[in-house]
Each structure stands twice: as structure tokens, then as C-alpha cells.
mmCIF file of C-alpha atoms in Angstrom:
data_model
loop_
_atom_site.group_PDB
_atom_site.id
_atom_site.type_symbol
_atom_site.label_atom_id
_atom_site.label_comp_id
_atom_site.label_asym_id
_atom_site.label_seq_id
_atom_site.Cartn_x
_atom_site.Cartn_y
_atom_site.Cartn_z
ATOM 1 C CA MET C 289 22.507 17.107 -14.004
ATOM 2 C CA GLU C 290 21.975 20.806 -14.995
ATOM 3 C CA VAL C 291 18.452 20.156 -16.216
ATOM 4 C CA LEU C 292 17.561 18.362 -12.670
ATOM 5 C CA LEU C 293 18.914 21.405 -10.869
ATOM 6 C CA GLU C 294 17.115 24.006 -12.936
ATOM 7 C CA HIS C 295 13.707 22.142 -12.452
ATOM 8 C CA LEU C 296 14.324 21.193 -8.880
ATOM 9 C CA PRO C 297 11.334 22.900 -7.518
ATOM 10 C CA GLU C 298 8.736 21.165 -9.698
ATOM 11 C CA LEU C 299 10.419 17.744 -9.139
ATOM 12 C CA TRP C 300 10.791 18.513 -5.401
ATOM 13 C CA GLN C 301 6.997 19.266 -5.341
ATOM 14 C CA GLY C 302 6.242 16.043 -7.128
ATOM 15 C CA LEU C 303 8.227 13.962 -4.871
ATOM 16 C CA ILE C 304 6.264 15.420 -1.866
ATOM 17 C CA VAL C 305 3.030 14.556 -3.690
ATOM 18 C CA THR C 306 4.460 11.043 -4.203
ATOM 19 C CA VAL C 307 5.415 10.610 -0.472
ATOM 20 C CA GLN C 308 2.023 12.065 0.682
ATOM 21 C CA LEU C 309 0.173 9.678 -1.756
ATOM 22 C CA THR C 310 2.192 6.819 -0.555
ATOM 23 C CA ALA C 311 2.015 7.496 3.114
ATOM 24 C CA VAL C 312 -1.784 8.089 3.333
ATOM 25 C CA SER C 313 -2.605 5.292 0.780
ATOM 26 C CA PHE C 314 -0.583 2.811 2.784
ATOM 27 C CA ALA C 315 -2.144 3.973 6.118
ATOM 28 C CA GLY C 316 -5.579 3.365 4.578
ATOM 29 C CA ALA C 317 -4.769 0.164 2.973
ATOM 30 C CA ALA C 318 -3.357 -1.227 6.465
ATOM 31 C CA VAL C 319 -6.546 -0.235 8.273
ATOM 32 C CA LEU C 320 -8.660 -1.981 5.452
ATOM 33 C CA GLY C 321 -6.306 -4.863 5.167
ATOM 34 C CA VAL C 322 -6.881 -5.807 8.878
ATOM 35 C CA LEU C 323 -10.470 -5.895 8.152
ATOM 36 C CA VAL C 324 -9.857 -7.974 5.051
ATOM 37 C CA CYS C 325 -7.866 -10.377 7.057
ATOM 38 C CA ALA C 326 -10.509 -10.664 9.705
ATOM 39 C CA LEU C 327 -13.052 -11.584 6.967
ATOM 40 C CA ARG C 328 -10.732 -14.121 5.641
ATOM 41 C CA VAL C 329 -10.184 -16.005 8.861
ATOM 42 C CA SER C 330 -13.706 -15.500 10.168
ATOM 43 C CA PRO C 331 -15.582 -18.636 11.382
ATOM 44 C CA VAL C 332 -18.514 -17.299 9.709
ATOM 45 C CA ARG C 333 -18.693 -18.793 6.006
ATOM 46 C CA VAL C 334 -20.357 -15.745 4.586
ATOM 47 C CA LEU C 335 -17.817 -13.382 5.689
ATOM 48 C CA ARG C 336 -14.983 -15.592 4.620
ATOM 49 C CA THR C 337 -16.618 -15.707 1.268
ATOM 50 C CA LEU C 338 -16.911 -12.043 1.106
ATOM 51 C CA GLY C 339 -13.396 -11.619 2.084
ATOM 52 C CA THR C 340 -12.223 -14.078 -0.554
ATOM 53 C CA ALA C 341 -14.276 -12.214 -3.401
ATOM 54 C CA TYR C 342 -12.845 -8.900 -2.159
ATOM 55 C CA VAL C 343 -9.121 -10.332 -2.467
ATOM 56 C CA GLU C 344 -9.710 -12.255 -5.710
ATOM 57 C CA THR C 345 -11.511 -9.414 -7.427
ATOM 58 C CA LEU C 346 -8.978 -6.707 -6.471
ATOM 59 C CA GLN C 347 -5.795 -8.982 -7.159
ATOM 60 C CA ASN C 348 -7.015 -9.659 -10.538
ATOM 61 C CA LEU C 349 -7.847 -6.159 -11.726
ATOM 62 C CA PRO C 350 -5.130 -3.583 -12.820
ATOM 63 C CA LEU C 351 -4.730 -0.589 -10.607
ATOM 64 C CA LEU C 352 -4.863 1.568 -13.631
ATOM 65 C CA VAL C 353 -8.036 0.381 -14.762
ATOM 66 C CA LEU C 354 -9.573 1.042 -11.238
ATOM 67 C CA LEU C 355 -7.703 4.619 -11.144
ATOM 68 C CA VAL C 356 -9.331 5.494 -14.695
ATOM 69 C CA LEU C 357 -12.992 4.160 -13.761
ATOM 70 C CA ALA C 358 -12.800 5.998 -10.332
ATOM 71 C CA VAL C 359 -11.496 9.228 -11.875
ATOM 72 C CA PHE C 360 -13.481 9.421 -15.112
ATOM 73 C CA GLY C 361 -16.464 7.164 -14.338
ATOM 74 C CA LEU C 362 -17.619 8.187 -11.095
ATOM 75 C CA PRO C 363 -18.370 11.919 -12.074
ATOM 76 C CA GLU C 364 -20.674 10.324 -14.935
ATOM 77 C CA ILE C 365 -22.987 9.065 -12.187
ATOM 78 C CA GLY C 366 -22.884 12.097 -9.952
ATOM 79 C CA VAL C 367 -19.994 11.268 -7.691
ATOM 80 C CA GLN C 368 -17.714 14.280 -7.486
ATOM 81 C CA ALA C 369 -14.470 13.954 -5.370
ATOM 82 C CA ASN C 370 -11.041 15.556 -5.323
ATOM 83 C CA LEU C 371 -8.600 14.085 -7.613
ATOM 84 C CA MET C 372 -5.888 13.425 -4.976
ATOM 85 C CA VAL C 373 -8.457 12.082 -2.545
ATOM 86 C CA THR C 374 -9.865 9.671 -5.205
ATOM 87 C CA ALA C 375 -6.331 8.369 -6.146
ATOM 88 C CA ILE C 376 -5.594 7.726 -2.350
ATOM 89 C CA VAL C 377 -8.914 5.788 -1.844
ATOM 90 C CA VAL C 378 -8.486 3.593 -4.984
ATOM 91 C CA ILE C 379 -4.827 2.833 -4.133
ATOM 92 C CA ALA C 380 -5.819 2.084 -0.644
ATOM 93 C CA VAL C 381 -8.500 -0.100 -1.582
ATOM 94 C CA TYR C 382 -6.405 -2.087 -4.187
ATOM 95 C CA GLU C 383 -3.404 -2.410 -1.696
ATOM 96 C CA ALA C 384 -5.570 -3.631 1.033
ATOM 97 C CA ALA C 385 -6.135 -6.990 -0.699
ATOM 98 C CA TYR C 386 -2.379 -7.527 -0.580
ATOM 99 C CA ILE C 387 -1.918 -6.513 2.950
ATOM 100 C CA GLY C 388 -4.945 -8.605 3.960
ATOM 101 C CA GLU C 389 -3.436 -11.896 2.365
ATOM 102 C CA ALA C 390 -0.033 -11.139 3.951
ATOM 103 C CA LEU C 391 -1.685 -10.757 7.395
ATOM 104 C CA ARG C 392 -3.521 -13.913 6.763
ATOM 105 C CA SER C 393 -0.323 -15.703 6.161
ATOM 106 C CA GLY C 394 0.969 -14.342 9.454
ATOM 107 C CA VAL C 395 -2.186 -15.592 11.250
ATOM 108 C CA ASN C 396 -1.996 -19.072 9.693
ATOM 109 C CA ALA C 397 1.666 -19.152 11.080
ATOM 110 C CA VAL C 398 0.363 -18.604 14.749
ATOM 111 C CA SER C 399 -0.065 -21.852 16.612
ATOM 112 C CA LYS C 400 -3.783 -22.834 16.715
ATOM 113 C CA GLY C 401 -3.202 -23.594 20.467
ATOM 114 C CA GLN C 402 -2.990 -19.784 20.918
ATOM 115 C CA GLY C 403 -6.423 -19.188 19.611
ATOM 116 C CA GLU C 404 -7.912 -22.366 21.429
ATOM 117 C CA ALA C 405 -6.296 -20.911 24.663
ATOM 118 C CA ALA C 406 -7.836 -17.423 24.149
ATOM 119 C CA ARG C 407 -11.182 -18.976 23.555
ATOM 120 C CA ALA C 408 -10.679 -21.186 26.565
ATOM 121 C CA ILE C 409 -10.450 -18.035 28.807
ATOM 122 C CA GLY C 410 -13.583 -16.656 27.350
ATOM 123 C CA LEU C 411 -12.380 -14.156 24.622
ATOM 124 C CA THR C 412 -14.755 -13.804 21.568
ATOM 125 C CA PHE C 413 -13.397 -14.297 18.140
ATOM 126 C CA GLY C 414 -12.690 -10.513 17.681
ATOM 127 C CA GLN C 415 -11.007 -10.275 20.882
ATOM 128 C CA SER C 416 -8.839 -13.305 20.371
ATOM 129 C CA LEU C 417 -7.925 -11.766 17.052
ATOM 130 C CA ARG C 418 -6.895 -8.389 18.238
ATOM 131 C CA HIS C 419 -5.316 -9.245 21.579
ATOM 132 C CA VAL C 420 -3.636 -12.610 20.811
ATOM 133 C CA VAL C 421 -3.361 -13.604 17.099
ATOM 134 C CA LEU C 422 -2.686 -10.386 15.208
ATOM 135 C CA PRO C 423 -0.015 -9.135 17.499
ATOM 136 C CA GLN C 424 2.089 -12.439 16.936
ATOM 137 C CA ALA C 425 0.952 -12.651 13.301
ATOM 138 C CA LEU C 426 2.272 -9.055 12.531
ATOM 139 C CA ARG C 427 6.021 -10.032 13.848
ATOM 140 C CA THR C 428 6.117 -12.662 11.054
ATOM 141 C CA VAL C 429 4.853 -10.421 8.244
ATOM 142 C CA VAL C 430 7.128 -7.290 8.728
ATOM 143 C CA GLN C 431 9.096 -7.913 5.797
ATOM 144 C CA PRO C 432 6.126 -8.726 3.303
ATOM 145 C CA ILE C 433 4.300 -5.843 4.705
ATOM 146 C CA GLY C 434 7.467 -3.546 3.923
ATOM 147 C CA ASN C 435 7.440 -5.038 0.462
ATOM 148 C CA ILE C 436 3.858 -4.021 -0.017
ATOM 149 C CA PHE C 437 4.842 -0.564 1.061
ATOM 150 C CA ILE C 438 7.567 -0.423 -1.587
ATOM 151 C CA ALA C 439 4.949 -1.591 -4.213
ATOM 152 C CA THR C 440 2.758 0.954 -3.214
ATOM 153 C CA THR C 441 5.174 3.626 -3.747
ATOM 154 C CA MET C 442 5.766 2.383 -7.190
ATOM 155 C CA ASN C 443 2.118 2.063 -7.894
ATOM 156 C CA THR C 444 1.493 5.663 -7.194
ATOM 157 C CA ALA C 445 3.230 6.598 -10.326
ATOM 158 C CA LEU C 446 0.242 5.242 -12.042
ATOM 159 C CA ALA C 447 -1.757 8.296 -10.503
ATOM 160 C CA ALA C 448 -0.017 10.452 -13.098
ATOM 161 C CA ALA C 449 -1.971 8.757 -15.819
ATOM 162 C CA VAL C 450 -5.218 10.388 -14.384
ATOM 163 C CA GLY C 451 -3.874 13.707 -13.630
ATOM 164 C CA VAL C 452 -2.203 13.675 -10.354
ATOM 165 C CA VAL C 453 1.136 15.543 -10.464
ATOM 166 C CA ASP C 454 3.284 13.369 -8.601
ATOM 167 C CA LEU C 455 7.029 12.888 -9.193
ATOM 168 C CA THR C 456 6.407 10.833 -12.462
ATOM 169 C CA ALA C 457 4.156 13.513 -13.894
ATOM 170 C CA ALA C 458 6.474 16.353 -12.870
ATOM 171 C CA ALA C 459 9.228 14.427 -14.392
ATOM 172 C CA ASN C 460 7.140 14.044 -17.802
ATOM 173 C CA ARG C 461 6.478 17.852 -17.698
ATOM 174 C CA VAL C 462 9.852 18.704 -17.302
ATOM 175 C CA ASN C 463 10.869 16.329 -20.183
ATOM 176 C CA LEU C 464 8.229 17.881 -22.547
ATOM 177 C CA VAL C 465 10.022 21.218 -21.980
ATOM 178 C CA GLU C 466 13.737 20.060 -22.103
ATOM 179 C CA ALA C 467 13.533 16.851 -24.182
ATOM 180 C CA GLN C 468 16.094 15.209 -22.139
ATOM 181 C CA PRO C 469 14.467 12.086 -20.911
ATOM 182 C CA ILE C 470 17.636 10.207 -19.713
ATOM 183 C CA PRO C 471 18.830 12.509 -16.955
ATOM 184 C CA ILE C 472 15.183 13.504 -16.013
ATOM 185 C CA PHE C 473 13.714 10.048 -15.620
ATOM 186 C CA VAL C 474 17.003 8.508 -14.263
ATOM 187 C CA GLY C 475 16.785 11.380 -11.497
ATOM 188 C CA ALA C 476 13.286 10.227 -10.859
ATOM 189 C CA GLY C 477 14.180 6.724 -10.695
ATOM 190 C CA VAL C 478 16.840 7.351 -8.131
ATOM 191 C CA ALA C 479 14.434 9.224 -6.000
ATOM 192 C CA TYR C 480 11.933 6.178 -6.059
ATOM 193 C CA GLY C 481 14.930 3.870 -5.364
ATOM 194 C CA LEU C 482 15.937 5.792 -2.427
ATOM 195 C CA ILE C 483 12.320 5.609 -0.929
ATOM 196 C CA ALA C 484 12.334 1.916 -1.669
ATOM 197 C CA ALA C 485 15.868 1.461 0.031
ATOM 198 C CA ALA C 486 14.883 3.514 3.093
ATOM 199 C CA ALA C 487 11.673 1.454 3.376
ATOM 200 C CA GLY C 488 13.828 -1.796 3.018
ATOM 201 C CA PHE C 489 16.222 -0.786 5.838
ATOM 202 C CA VAL C 490 13.514 0.150 8.214
ATOM 203 C CA THR C 491 11.523 -2.949 7.872
ATOM 204 C CA GLY C 492 14.880 -4.963 7.913
ATOM 205 C CA ARG C 493 15.692 -3.431 11.260
ATOM 206 C CA LEU C 494 12.200 -3.737 12.628
ATOM 207 C CA GLU C 495 11.890 -7.306 11.459
ATOM 208 C CA ARG C 496 15.038 -8.211 13.379
ATOM 209 C CA ARG C 497 14.123 -6.305 16.489
ATOM 210 C CA LEU C 498 10.613 -8.163 16.660
ATOM 211 C CA VAL C 499 12.329 -11.523 16.012
ATOM 212 C CA ILE C 500 14.536 -10.892 19.152
ATOM 213 C CA LEU C 501 11.567 -9.923 21.286
ATOM 214 C CA ARG C 502 9.612 -12.777 20.258
#
């Protein structure tokens, strides 16, 4: 416990970076995930194929490989970017595949009659998706989206492997100095657990509220 209190500033700063990385990455993934979902349910075959290729590719590649390629590979071809920005973009692109699939499952749960009714009153595919289908689909996938948020939080720890000083990296640096891995990494694990518990609590409450409003 004493070692945690002694190095609290470094660990706290690492926690802040983790929260920032999680929040911005998830926001980007949510936006991109909606686009991926739209591609996956598009009536245009080429767009559906593009969406499927995106999902299948990203879901079958390790996030760490993508981070290493982006951080160390892009500079080799002349693409320079801030380390934090690179990590955010890579994590967002990766998690978007999972959000897109979660949303697609929600879209499939919406009655086909809803889309048919929207088209009957003259709405285009995009308008139908935006105003009729997606709002209902979101209500059915609140918990899966929450689980993806939690997974995103845990996946941000991989950014430490490419140089981002998040909570995992901060804990490792403290351990290199103090050589007390159990209290240090248990403390870091508790912090991750609290973030996950808070996310689970919020999504649980939100899911119950939306179910009542349906």
C-alpha cells in the first residue's frame, strides 16, 4: 500500500491517460461503427461486401499487431503522427468492427415492417436507417455496446507496448524502481476493475430505462 501512495502521482497520471485513451477511442469507434453497420445492411451488394471485408479483417487481426504496424511502420513510409493520436486511431478503427456488428444485430432485431413502412412514406434507405431503424436498434444493444466499452478499456493497456504511458506503463515503470509487482499491479488491476464496474452499472441502468420506454 505504501508503494502505491508513494508513487500515486505517476499512477494517477497514467490513469488519466487511460481514461482519455478509452473515451476518445470509443467515441471514434462509435461513429465509425455506425458507418460500418450501414455498409453491412446496405441494399447495395458492393457496399455490403466492403463492410463484411472490414469486419472480417479487423476481427481476425490482433490489436497489438495493428498498433506496432501503425507506430513503427507508418514512419517508415513517411507518415508521422503523435503517438497518442496514432494509438487512438488504431484502437478506434479496431473496435469499430465490433460496434458495427453489435449494431447490425440490433438492426436485425427490428421488425422488417418498420423499414417497409419507412420506405412506403418515401424515406430513402439512409433516412430510414437514421430516423427509424437505428434508434430502435440501439435500444436492444445497450449492454453489448457497454461490453465493448469495457473491452476497449482493457485493450488500451496494449498501447503501453508501443510507448504510450498509460496506467499499465506507469505501473510497470514504478515496478522497475520498487520491484514490488504484486501491490503495484493489483492496484492497477483494481483501477481497471472500477472503470469496468462503473461502465457496467451505467449501461445496466440505461438498458433498463430504454426497455421501459420502448
